[in-house]
Coordinates of C-alpha atoms in Angstrom, one line a residue:
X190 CA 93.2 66.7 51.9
X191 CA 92.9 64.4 49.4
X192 CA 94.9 66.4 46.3
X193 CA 98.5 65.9 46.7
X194 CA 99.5 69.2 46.3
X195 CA 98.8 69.7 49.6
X196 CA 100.4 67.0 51.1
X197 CA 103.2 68.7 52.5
X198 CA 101.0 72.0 53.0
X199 CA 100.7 73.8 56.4
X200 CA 97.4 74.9 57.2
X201 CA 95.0 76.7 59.5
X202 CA 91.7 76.4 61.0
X203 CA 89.2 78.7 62.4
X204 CA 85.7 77.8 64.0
X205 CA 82.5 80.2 63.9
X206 CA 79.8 79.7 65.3
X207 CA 76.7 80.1 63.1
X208 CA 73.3 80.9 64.3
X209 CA 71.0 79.0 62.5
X210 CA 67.7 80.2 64.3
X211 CA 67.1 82.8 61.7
X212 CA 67.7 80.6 58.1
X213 CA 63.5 81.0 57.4
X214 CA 64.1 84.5 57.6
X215 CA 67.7 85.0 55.5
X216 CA 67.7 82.0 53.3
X217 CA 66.3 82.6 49.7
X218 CA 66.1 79.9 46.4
X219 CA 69.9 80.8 46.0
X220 CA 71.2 79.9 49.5
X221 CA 72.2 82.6 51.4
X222 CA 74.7 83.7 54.3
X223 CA 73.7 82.7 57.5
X224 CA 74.6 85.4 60.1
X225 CA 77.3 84.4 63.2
X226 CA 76.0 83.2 66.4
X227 CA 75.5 86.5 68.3
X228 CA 76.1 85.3 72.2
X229 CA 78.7 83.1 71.3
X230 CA 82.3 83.3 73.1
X231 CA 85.4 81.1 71.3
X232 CA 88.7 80.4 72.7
X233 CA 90.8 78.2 70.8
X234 CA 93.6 75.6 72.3
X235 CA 96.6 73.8 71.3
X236 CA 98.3 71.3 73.8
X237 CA 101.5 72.1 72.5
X238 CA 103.8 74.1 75.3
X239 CA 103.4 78.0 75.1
X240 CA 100.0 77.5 73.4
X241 CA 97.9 75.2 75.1
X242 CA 96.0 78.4 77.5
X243 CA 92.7 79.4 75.8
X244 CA 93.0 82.4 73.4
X245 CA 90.8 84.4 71.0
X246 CA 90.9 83.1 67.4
X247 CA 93.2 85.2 64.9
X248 CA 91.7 86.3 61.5
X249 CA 92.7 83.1 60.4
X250 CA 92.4 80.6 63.4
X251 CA 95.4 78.5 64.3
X252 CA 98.0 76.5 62.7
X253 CA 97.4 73.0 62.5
X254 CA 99.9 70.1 62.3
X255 CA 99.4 66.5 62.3
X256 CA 100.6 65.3 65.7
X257 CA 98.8 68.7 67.6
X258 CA 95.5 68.4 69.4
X259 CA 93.2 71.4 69.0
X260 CA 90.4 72.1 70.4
X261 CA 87.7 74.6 69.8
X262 CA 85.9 75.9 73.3
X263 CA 82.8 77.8 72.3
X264 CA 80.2 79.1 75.3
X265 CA 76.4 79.9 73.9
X266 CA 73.0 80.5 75.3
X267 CA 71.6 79.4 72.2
X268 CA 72.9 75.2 71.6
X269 CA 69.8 73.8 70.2
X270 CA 70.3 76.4 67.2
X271 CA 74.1 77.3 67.1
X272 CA 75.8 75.2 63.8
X273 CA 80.0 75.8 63.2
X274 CA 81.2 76.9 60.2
X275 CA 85.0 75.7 60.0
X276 CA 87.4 77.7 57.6
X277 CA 90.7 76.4 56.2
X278 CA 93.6 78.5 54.6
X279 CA 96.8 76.8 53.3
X280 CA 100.1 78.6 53.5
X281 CA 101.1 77.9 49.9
X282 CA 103.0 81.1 48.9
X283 CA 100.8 81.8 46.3
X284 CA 99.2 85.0 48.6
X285 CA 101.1 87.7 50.1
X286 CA 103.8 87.1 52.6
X287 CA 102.6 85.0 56.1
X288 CA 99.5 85.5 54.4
X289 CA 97.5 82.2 54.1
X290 CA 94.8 81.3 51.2
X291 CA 91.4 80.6 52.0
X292 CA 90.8 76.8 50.9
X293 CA 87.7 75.9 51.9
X294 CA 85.0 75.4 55.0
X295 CA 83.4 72.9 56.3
X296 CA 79.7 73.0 58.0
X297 CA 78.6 71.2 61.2
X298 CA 74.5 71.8 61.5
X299 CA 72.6 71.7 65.1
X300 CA 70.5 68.6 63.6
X301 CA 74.4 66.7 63.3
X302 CA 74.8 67.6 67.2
X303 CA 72.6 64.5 68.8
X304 CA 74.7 63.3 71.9
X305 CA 76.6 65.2 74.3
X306 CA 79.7 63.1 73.4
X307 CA 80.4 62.2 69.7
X308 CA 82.7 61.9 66.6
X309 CA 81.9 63.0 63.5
X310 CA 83.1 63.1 60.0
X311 CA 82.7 66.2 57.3
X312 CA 83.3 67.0 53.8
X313 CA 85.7 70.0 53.1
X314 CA 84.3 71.9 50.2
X315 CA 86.2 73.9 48.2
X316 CA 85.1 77.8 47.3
X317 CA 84.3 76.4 44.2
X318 CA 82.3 74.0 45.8
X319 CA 84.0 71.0 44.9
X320 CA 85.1 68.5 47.4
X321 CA 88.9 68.7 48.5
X322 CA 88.7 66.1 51.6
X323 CA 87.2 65.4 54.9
X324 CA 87.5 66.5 58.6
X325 CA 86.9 64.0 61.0
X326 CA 86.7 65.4 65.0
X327 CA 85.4 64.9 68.4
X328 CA 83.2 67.3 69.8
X329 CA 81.3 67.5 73.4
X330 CA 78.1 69.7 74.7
X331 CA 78.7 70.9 78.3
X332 CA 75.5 71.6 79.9
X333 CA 74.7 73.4 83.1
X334 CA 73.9 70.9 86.1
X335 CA 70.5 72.3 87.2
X336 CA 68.9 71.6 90.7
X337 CA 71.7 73.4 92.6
X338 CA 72.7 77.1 92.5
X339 CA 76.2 77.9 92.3
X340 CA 77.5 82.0 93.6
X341 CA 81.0 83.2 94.0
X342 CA 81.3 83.3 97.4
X343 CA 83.5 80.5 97.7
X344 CA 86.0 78.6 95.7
X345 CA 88.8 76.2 95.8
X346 CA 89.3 75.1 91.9
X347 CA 92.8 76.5 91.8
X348 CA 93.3 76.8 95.7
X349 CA 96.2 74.7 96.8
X350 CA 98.0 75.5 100.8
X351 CA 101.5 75.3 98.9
X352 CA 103.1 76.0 102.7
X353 CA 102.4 72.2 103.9
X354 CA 104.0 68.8 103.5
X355 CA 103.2 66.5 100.9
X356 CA 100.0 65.0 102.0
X357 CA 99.4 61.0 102.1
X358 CA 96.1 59.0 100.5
X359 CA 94.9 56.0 101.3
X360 CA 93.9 54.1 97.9
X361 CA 90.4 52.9 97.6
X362 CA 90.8 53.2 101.7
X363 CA 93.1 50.7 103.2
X364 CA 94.2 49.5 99.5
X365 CA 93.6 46.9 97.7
X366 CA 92.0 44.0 99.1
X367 CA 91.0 41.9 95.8
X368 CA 94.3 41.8 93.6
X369 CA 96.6 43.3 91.8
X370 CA 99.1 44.2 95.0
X371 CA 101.8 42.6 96.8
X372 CA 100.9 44.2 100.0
X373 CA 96.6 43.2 99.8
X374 CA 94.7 45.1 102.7
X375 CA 92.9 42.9 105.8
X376 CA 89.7 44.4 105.1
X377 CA 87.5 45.0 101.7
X378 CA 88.4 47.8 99.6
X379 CA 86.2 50.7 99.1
X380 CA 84.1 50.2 101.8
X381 CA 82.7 53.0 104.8
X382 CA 85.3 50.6 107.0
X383 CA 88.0 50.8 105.0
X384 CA 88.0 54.6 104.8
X385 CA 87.9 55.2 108.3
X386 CA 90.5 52.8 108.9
X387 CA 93.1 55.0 106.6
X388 CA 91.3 58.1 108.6
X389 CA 92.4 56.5 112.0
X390 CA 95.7 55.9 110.6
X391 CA 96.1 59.0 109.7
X392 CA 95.3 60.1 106.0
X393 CA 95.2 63.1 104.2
X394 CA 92.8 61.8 101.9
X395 CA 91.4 58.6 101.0
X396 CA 90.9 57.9 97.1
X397 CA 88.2 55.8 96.0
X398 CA 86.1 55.4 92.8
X399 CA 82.9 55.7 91.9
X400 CA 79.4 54.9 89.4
X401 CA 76.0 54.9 88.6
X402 CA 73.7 51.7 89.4
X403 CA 71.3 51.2 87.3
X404 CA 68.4 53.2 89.4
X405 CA 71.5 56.1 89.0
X406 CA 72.3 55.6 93.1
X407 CA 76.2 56.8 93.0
X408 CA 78.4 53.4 94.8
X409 CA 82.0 53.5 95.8
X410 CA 83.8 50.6 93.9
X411 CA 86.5 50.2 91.6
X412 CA 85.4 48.0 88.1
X413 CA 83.1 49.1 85.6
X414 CA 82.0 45.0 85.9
X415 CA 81.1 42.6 88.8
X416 CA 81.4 38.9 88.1
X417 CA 78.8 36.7 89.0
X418 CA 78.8 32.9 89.8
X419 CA 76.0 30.7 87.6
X420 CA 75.4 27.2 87.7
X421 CA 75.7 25.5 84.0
X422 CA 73.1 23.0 83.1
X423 CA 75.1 19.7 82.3
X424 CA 77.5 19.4 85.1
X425 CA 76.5 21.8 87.4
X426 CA 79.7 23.3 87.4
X427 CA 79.6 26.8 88.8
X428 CA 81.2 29.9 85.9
X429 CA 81.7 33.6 86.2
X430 CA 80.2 35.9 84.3
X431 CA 80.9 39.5 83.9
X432 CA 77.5 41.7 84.6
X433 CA 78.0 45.6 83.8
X434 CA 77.7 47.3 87.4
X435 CA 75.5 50.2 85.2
X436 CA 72.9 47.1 84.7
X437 CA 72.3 46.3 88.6
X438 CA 70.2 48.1 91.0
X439 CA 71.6 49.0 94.1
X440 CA 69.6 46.6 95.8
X441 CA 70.9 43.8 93.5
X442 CA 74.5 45.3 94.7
X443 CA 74.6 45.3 97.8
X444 CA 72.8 41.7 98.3
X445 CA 75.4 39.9 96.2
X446 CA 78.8 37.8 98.2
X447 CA 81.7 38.8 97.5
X448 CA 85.1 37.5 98.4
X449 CA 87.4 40.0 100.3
X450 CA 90.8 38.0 99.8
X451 CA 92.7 37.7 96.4
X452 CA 90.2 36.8 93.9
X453 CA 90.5 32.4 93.9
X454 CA 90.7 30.5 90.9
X455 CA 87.8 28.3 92.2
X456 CA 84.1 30.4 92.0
X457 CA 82.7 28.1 94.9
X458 CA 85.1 30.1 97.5
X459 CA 82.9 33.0 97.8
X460 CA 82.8 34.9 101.3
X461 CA 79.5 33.0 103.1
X462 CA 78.8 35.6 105.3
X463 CA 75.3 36.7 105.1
X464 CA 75.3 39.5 108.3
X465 CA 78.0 41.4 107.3
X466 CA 78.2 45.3 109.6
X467 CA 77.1 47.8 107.7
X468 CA 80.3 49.1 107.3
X469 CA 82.3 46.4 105.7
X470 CA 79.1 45.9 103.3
X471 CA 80.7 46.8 99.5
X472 CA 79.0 48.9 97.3
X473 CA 78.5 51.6 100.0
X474 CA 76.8 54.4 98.3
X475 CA 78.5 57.9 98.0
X476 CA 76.2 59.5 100.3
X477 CA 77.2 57.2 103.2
X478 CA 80.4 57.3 103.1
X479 CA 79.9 61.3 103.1
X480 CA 78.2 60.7 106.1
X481 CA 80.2 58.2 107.8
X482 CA 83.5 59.1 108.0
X483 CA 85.6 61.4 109.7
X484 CA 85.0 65.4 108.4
X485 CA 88.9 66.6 109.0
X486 CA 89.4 63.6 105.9
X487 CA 89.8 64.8 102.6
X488 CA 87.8 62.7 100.1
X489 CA 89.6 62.6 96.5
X490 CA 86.5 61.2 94.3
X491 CA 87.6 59.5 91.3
X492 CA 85.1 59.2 88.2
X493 CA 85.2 55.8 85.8
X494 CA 84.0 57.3 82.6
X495 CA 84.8 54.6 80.2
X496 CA 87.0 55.3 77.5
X497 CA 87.8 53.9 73.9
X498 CA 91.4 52.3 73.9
X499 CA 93.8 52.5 71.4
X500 CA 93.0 49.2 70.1
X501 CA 89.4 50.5 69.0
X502 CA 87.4 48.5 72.0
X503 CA 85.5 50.2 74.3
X504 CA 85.8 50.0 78.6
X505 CA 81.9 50.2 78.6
X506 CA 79.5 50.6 76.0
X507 CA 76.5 52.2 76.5
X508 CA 77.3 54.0 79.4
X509 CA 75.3 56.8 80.9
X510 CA 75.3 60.2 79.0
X511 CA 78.0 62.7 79.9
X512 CA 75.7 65.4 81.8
X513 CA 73.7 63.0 83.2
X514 CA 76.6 60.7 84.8
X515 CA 78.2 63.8 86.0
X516 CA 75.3 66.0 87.4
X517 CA 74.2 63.0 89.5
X518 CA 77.1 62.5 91.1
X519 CA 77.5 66.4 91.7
X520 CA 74.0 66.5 93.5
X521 CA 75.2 63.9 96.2
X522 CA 78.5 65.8 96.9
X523 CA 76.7 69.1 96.9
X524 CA 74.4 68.0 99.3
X525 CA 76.2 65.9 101.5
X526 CA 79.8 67.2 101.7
X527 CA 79.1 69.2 104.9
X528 CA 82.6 71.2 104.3
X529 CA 84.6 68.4 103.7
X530 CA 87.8 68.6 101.8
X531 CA 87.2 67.3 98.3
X532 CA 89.1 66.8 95.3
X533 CA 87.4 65.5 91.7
X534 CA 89.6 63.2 89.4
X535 CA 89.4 60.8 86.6
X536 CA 91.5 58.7 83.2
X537 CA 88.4 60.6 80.8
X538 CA 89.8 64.2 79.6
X539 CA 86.1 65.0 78.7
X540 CA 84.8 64.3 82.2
X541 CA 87.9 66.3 83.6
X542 CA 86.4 69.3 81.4
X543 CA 83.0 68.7 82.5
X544 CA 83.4 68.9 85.8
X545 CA 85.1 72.0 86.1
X546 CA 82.7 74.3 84.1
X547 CA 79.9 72.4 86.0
X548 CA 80.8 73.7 89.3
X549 CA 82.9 76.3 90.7
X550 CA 83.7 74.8 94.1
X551 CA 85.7 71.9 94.3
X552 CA 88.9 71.4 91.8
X553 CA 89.5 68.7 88.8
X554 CA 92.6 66.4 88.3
X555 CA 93.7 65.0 85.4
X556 CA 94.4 61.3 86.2
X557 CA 96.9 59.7 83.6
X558 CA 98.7 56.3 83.2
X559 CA 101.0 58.6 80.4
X560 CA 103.1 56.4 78.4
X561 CA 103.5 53.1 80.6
X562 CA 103.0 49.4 79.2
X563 CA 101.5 47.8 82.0
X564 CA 98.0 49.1 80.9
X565 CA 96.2 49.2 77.6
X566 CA 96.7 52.6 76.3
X567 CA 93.7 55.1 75.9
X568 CA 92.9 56.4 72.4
X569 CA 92.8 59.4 73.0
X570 CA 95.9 61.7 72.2
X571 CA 96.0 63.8 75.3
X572 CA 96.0 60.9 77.8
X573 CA 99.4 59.7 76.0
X574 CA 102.3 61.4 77.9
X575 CA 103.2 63.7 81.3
X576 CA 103.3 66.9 79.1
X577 CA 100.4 66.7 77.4
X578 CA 98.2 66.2 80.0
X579 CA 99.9 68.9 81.6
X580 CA 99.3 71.2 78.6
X581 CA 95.7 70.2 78.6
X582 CA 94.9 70.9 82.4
X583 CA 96.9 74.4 81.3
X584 CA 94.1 74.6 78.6
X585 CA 91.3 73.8 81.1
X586 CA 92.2 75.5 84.2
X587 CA 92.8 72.3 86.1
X588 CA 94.0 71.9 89.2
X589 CA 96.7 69.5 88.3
X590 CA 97.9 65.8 86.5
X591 CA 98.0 62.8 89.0
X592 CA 100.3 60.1 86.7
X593 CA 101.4 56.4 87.4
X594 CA 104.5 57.0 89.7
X595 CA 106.0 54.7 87.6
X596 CA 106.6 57.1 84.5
X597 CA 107.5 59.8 87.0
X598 CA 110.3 57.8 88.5
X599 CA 111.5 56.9 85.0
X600 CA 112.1 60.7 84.5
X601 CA 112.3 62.8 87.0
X602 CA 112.4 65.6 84.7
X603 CA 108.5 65.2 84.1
X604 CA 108.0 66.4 87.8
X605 CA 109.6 69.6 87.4
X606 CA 107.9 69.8 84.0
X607 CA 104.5 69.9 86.1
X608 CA 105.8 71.9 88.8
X609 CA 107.0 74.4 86.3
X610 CA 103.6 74.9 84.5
X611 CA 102.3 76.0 87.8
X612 CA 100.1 72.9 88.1
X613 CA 99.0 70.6 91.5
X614 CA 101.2 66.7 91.3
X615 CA 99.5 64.0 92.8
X616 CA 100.6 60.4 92.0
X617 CA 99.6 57.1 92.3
X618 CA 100.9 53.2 91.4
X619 CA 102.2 50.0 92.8
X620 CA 105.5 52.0 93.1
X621 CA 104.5 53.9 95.9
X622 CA 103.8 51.2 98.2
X623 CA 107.6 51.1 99.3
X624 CA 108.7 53.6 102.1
X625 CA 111.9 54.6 100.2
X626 CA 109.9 55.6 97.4
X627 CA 107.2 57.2 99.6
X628 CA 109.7 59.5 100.9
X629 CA 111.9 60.2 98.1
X630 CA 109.0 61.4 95.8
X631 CA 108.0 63.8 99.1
X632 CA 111.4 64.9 98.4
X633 CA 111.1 66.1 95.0
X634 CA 108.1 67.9 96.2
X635 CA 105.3 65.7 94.5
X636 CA 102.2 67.4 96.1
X637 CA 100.4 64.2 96.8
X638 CA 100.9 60.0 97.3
X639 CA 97.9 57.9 96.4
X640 CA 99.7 54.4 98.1
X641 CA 98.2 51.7 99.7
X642 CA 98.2 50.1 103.2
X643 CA 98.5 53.3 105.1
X644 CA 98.9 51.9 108.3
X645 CA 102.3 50.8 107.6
X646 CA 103.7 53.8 106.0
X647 CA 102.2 56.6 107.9
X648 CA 103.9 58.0 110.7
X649 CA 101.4 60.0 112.7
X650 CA 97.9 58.3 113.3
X651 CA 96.4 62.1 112.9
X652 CA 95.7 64.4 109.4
X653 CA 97.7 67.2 108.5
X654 CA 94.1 68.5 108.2
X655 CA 92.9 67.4 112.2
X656 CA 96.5 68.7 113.5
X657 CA 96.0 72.2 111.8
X658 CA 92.4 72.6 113.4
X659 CA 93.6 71.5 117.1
X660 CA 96.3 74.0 117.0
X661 CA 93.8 76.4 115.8
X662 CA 91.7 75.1 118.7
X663 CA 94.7 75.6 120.9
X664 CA 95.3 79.1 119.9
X665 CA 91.4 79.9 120.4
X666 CA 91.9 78.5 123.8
X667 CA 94.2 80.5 124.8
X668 CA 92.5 83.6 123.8
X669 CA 89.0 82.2 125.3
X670 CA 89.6 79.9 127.8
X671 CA 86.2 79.8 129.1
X672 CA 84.4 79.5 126.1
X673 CA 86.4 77.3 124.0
X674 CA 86.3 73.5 125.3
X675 CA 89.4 71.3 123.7
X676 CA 87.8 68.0 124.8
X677 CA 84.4 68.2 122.8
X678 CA 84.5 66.3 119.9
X679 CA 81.8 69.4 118.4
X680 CA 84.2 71.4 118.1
X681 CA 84.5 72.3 114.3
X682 CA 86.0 75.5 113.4
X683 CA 86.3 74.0 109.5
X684 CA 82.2 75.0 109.1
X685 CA 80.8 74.3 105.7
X686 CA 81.4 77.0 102.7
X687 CA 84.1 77.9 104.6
X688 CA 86.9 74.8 104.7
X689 CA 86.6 73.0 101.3
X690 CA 90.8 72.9 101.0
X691 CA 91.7 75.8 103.8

């Protein structure tokens, strides 16, 4: 508000959605009032505790203050022609009591809606028509992912087994096998080998990430960039340059060296081996590793969306559209999943919100470094701090938060903060590769540890999830003896639709 009268003002806001399908038909010389959106639902949000779950709007929206995050969830059949009308009322005294003024509105037309993820900027115009200052907001359009029909016959977006111990993830597989740990795995990250290594260790779940190639095949690997070694003209000395992974084909992938040990100063010490197995080959694509690996392992499927940091650059720019990032990725895991445990996570709250209206089957973790310094902080407000994730996966019916064990182990009172809204903790962070650490945050009752180099901190080679289906074999047996064999490795009483996180 740029008068300064209303500096120190508290205000409210209230979204409408406007249907402007019909403004031929109402609109005359004069203008005209456009009528609301007919099959339009709105909840409104704020991440603030006791108000963050989705409710109807009041006569006069909700109060706004300057360090809240609201957010306006509105559900149409009609987006190509639904505009938002946004009313502001100040609580000046000058009406009746707890009664605030109508101030102004501000207009958002269908034509301003171009990309499913964008910020704009808006005048606020008073009833006089006169300008009083500008709204600027984010918005995003969620559409359906077509190709696959979903039905209620199964889900597992809020399930959680709350009966079992704390279950243990291998990171990217094995861990880390490039940099950035003391403890660096013996074979290459995020590859079909690595996973089944942490399955025949014994893990829950392995965590790994994932993208889109350029010809949009979905590839397990960590960065959004690969570097690649080119020969300069005048010395032929060899330099590394950073190639976006979005900008290389699969093929172009998976053909490249890489080096599996920590990254070396010198570019000439790049792995030579051209005849790699299959399985240590990096780059494996999403549908192999579906394929490949052991059923009874849960898969917990991060998703690099890039973000904007709080600096004002960007992790990737020009990155696939929202819908179309997310719905390709779906299309793999729905059709190659074949009942396997999986869990969806990722650092972008706009993918996190995506993916659970996309689908009803699998459930959505908020991933969040919080408030630590050893990363670059995000720009956006709700990736900031334990609660307020927590507040938003209140506000979005998520599963749960999965934070840097570091800012957890600073305060311990975050955990019961998480625990206490009802919501799913996972963790994950150098921290947890130490046993004592392991085992004390098992303690507290942290749901889930994301640590590397499984096999030395795992102390069963088998799943919680293969040890609960041989005793179920076991107890089948017993009842059936003759028709229930304990030696054949068919035997798989988790069958698909039925064992997604049973």
């Amino acid at each position: 508000m740029w008068s300064t009268k209303y500096k120190d003002k508290t205000f409210s806001i209230k979204c409408t959605p406007i249907d402007h399908g019909y403004r031929n038909e109402h609109m005359d010389e004069d203008g005209g009032i456009l009528p609301q959106a007919s099959n339009s639902l709105v909840w409104i949000s704020v991440l603030e505790k006791g108000r963050s779950a989705p409710q109807a709007q009041s006569e006069y929206g909700a109060v706004y203050t300057p360090d809240c995050y609201m957010s306006f969830m509105i559900q149409t059949l009609e987006p190509e022609t639904t505009g938002f009308q946004l009313d502001f009322y100040v609580y000046d005294g000058s009406g009746e009591e707890n009664v605030p003024r109508h101030l102004g509105y501000s207009f958002l037309l269908p034509l301003d809606i171009v990309h499913s993820v964008n910020t704009r900027a808006v005048p606020i115009t008073s009833l006089q028509h006169k300008p009083l200052g500008q709204i600027k907001f984010a918005y995003m359009v969620v559409k359906p992912m077509t190709g696959h029909k979903f039905d209620m016959s199964v889900s597992y977006q809020k399930y959680w087994k709350h009966t079992r111990e704390p279950l243990d993830i291998g990171h990217r597989g094995m861990g880390i096998s490039y940099h950035g740990s003391h403890m660096l795995a013996t074979v290459p990250e995020n590859t079909v080998h690595s996973l089944r290594e942490a399955a025949n260790h014994g893990a829950d779940f392995v965590e790994f990430d994932v993208h889109l190639t350029k010809d949009k095949e979905v590839i397990v690997y960590h960065d959004f960039k690969v570097k690649i070694t080119y020969k300069k003209k005048k010395n032929g000395g060899l330099e590394l340059l950073e190639v976006p992974v979005k900008d290389l084909k699969l093929e172009e992938l998976q053909n490249m060296k890489l080096w599996h040990k920590p990254r070396p100063a010198n570019p000439d010490e790049v792995n030579s081996e051209d005849d790699l197995p299959a399985d240590l080959e990096t780059f494996p694509t999403l549908e192999s590793c579906l394929n490949a690996v052991d059923n009874h392992t849960g898969f917990n499927i991060e998703l690099k969306y890039p973000q904007e940091l709080r600096t004002g650059t960007h992790e990737q720019e020009g990155y696939y559209d929202i819908n179309v990032f997310i719905d390709t990725i779906l299309r793999v895991v729905f059709e190659h999943h074949g009942g396997r445990r999986i869990v969806f996570s990722t650092f972008d709250p706009d993918t996190c919100v995506a993916l659970r209206l996309k689908q009803n089957r699998f459930p959505v973790l908020f991933l969040t470094q919080a408030d630590t310094t050893m990363y670059e902080p995000y720009g956006d407000m709700r990736t900031r701090s334990v609660p307020m994730a927590a507040e938003f996966c209140i506000a979005h019916d998520l599963l749960g938060v999965n934070p840097m064990s570091q800012v957890l182990l600073r305060d311990l009172s975050l955990i019961d903060y998480v625990k206490n809204s009802g919501l799913i903790l996972f963790t994950w962070g150098e921290d947890n590769n130490n046993a004592d650490v392991i085992d004390k945050l098992k303690k507290l009752k942290v749901d889930a540890i994301i640590y590397d180099r499984i096999d030395c901190f795992k102390t069963t080679k088998e799943s919680i999830f293969k040890l609960e289906h041989k005793k179920k074999l076991e107890k089948l047996h017993d009842q059936y003896p003759s028709t229930i064999d304990l030696e054949s490795p068919t035997n798989n009483l988790d069958s698909p639709g039925t064992s997604a996180l049973s």
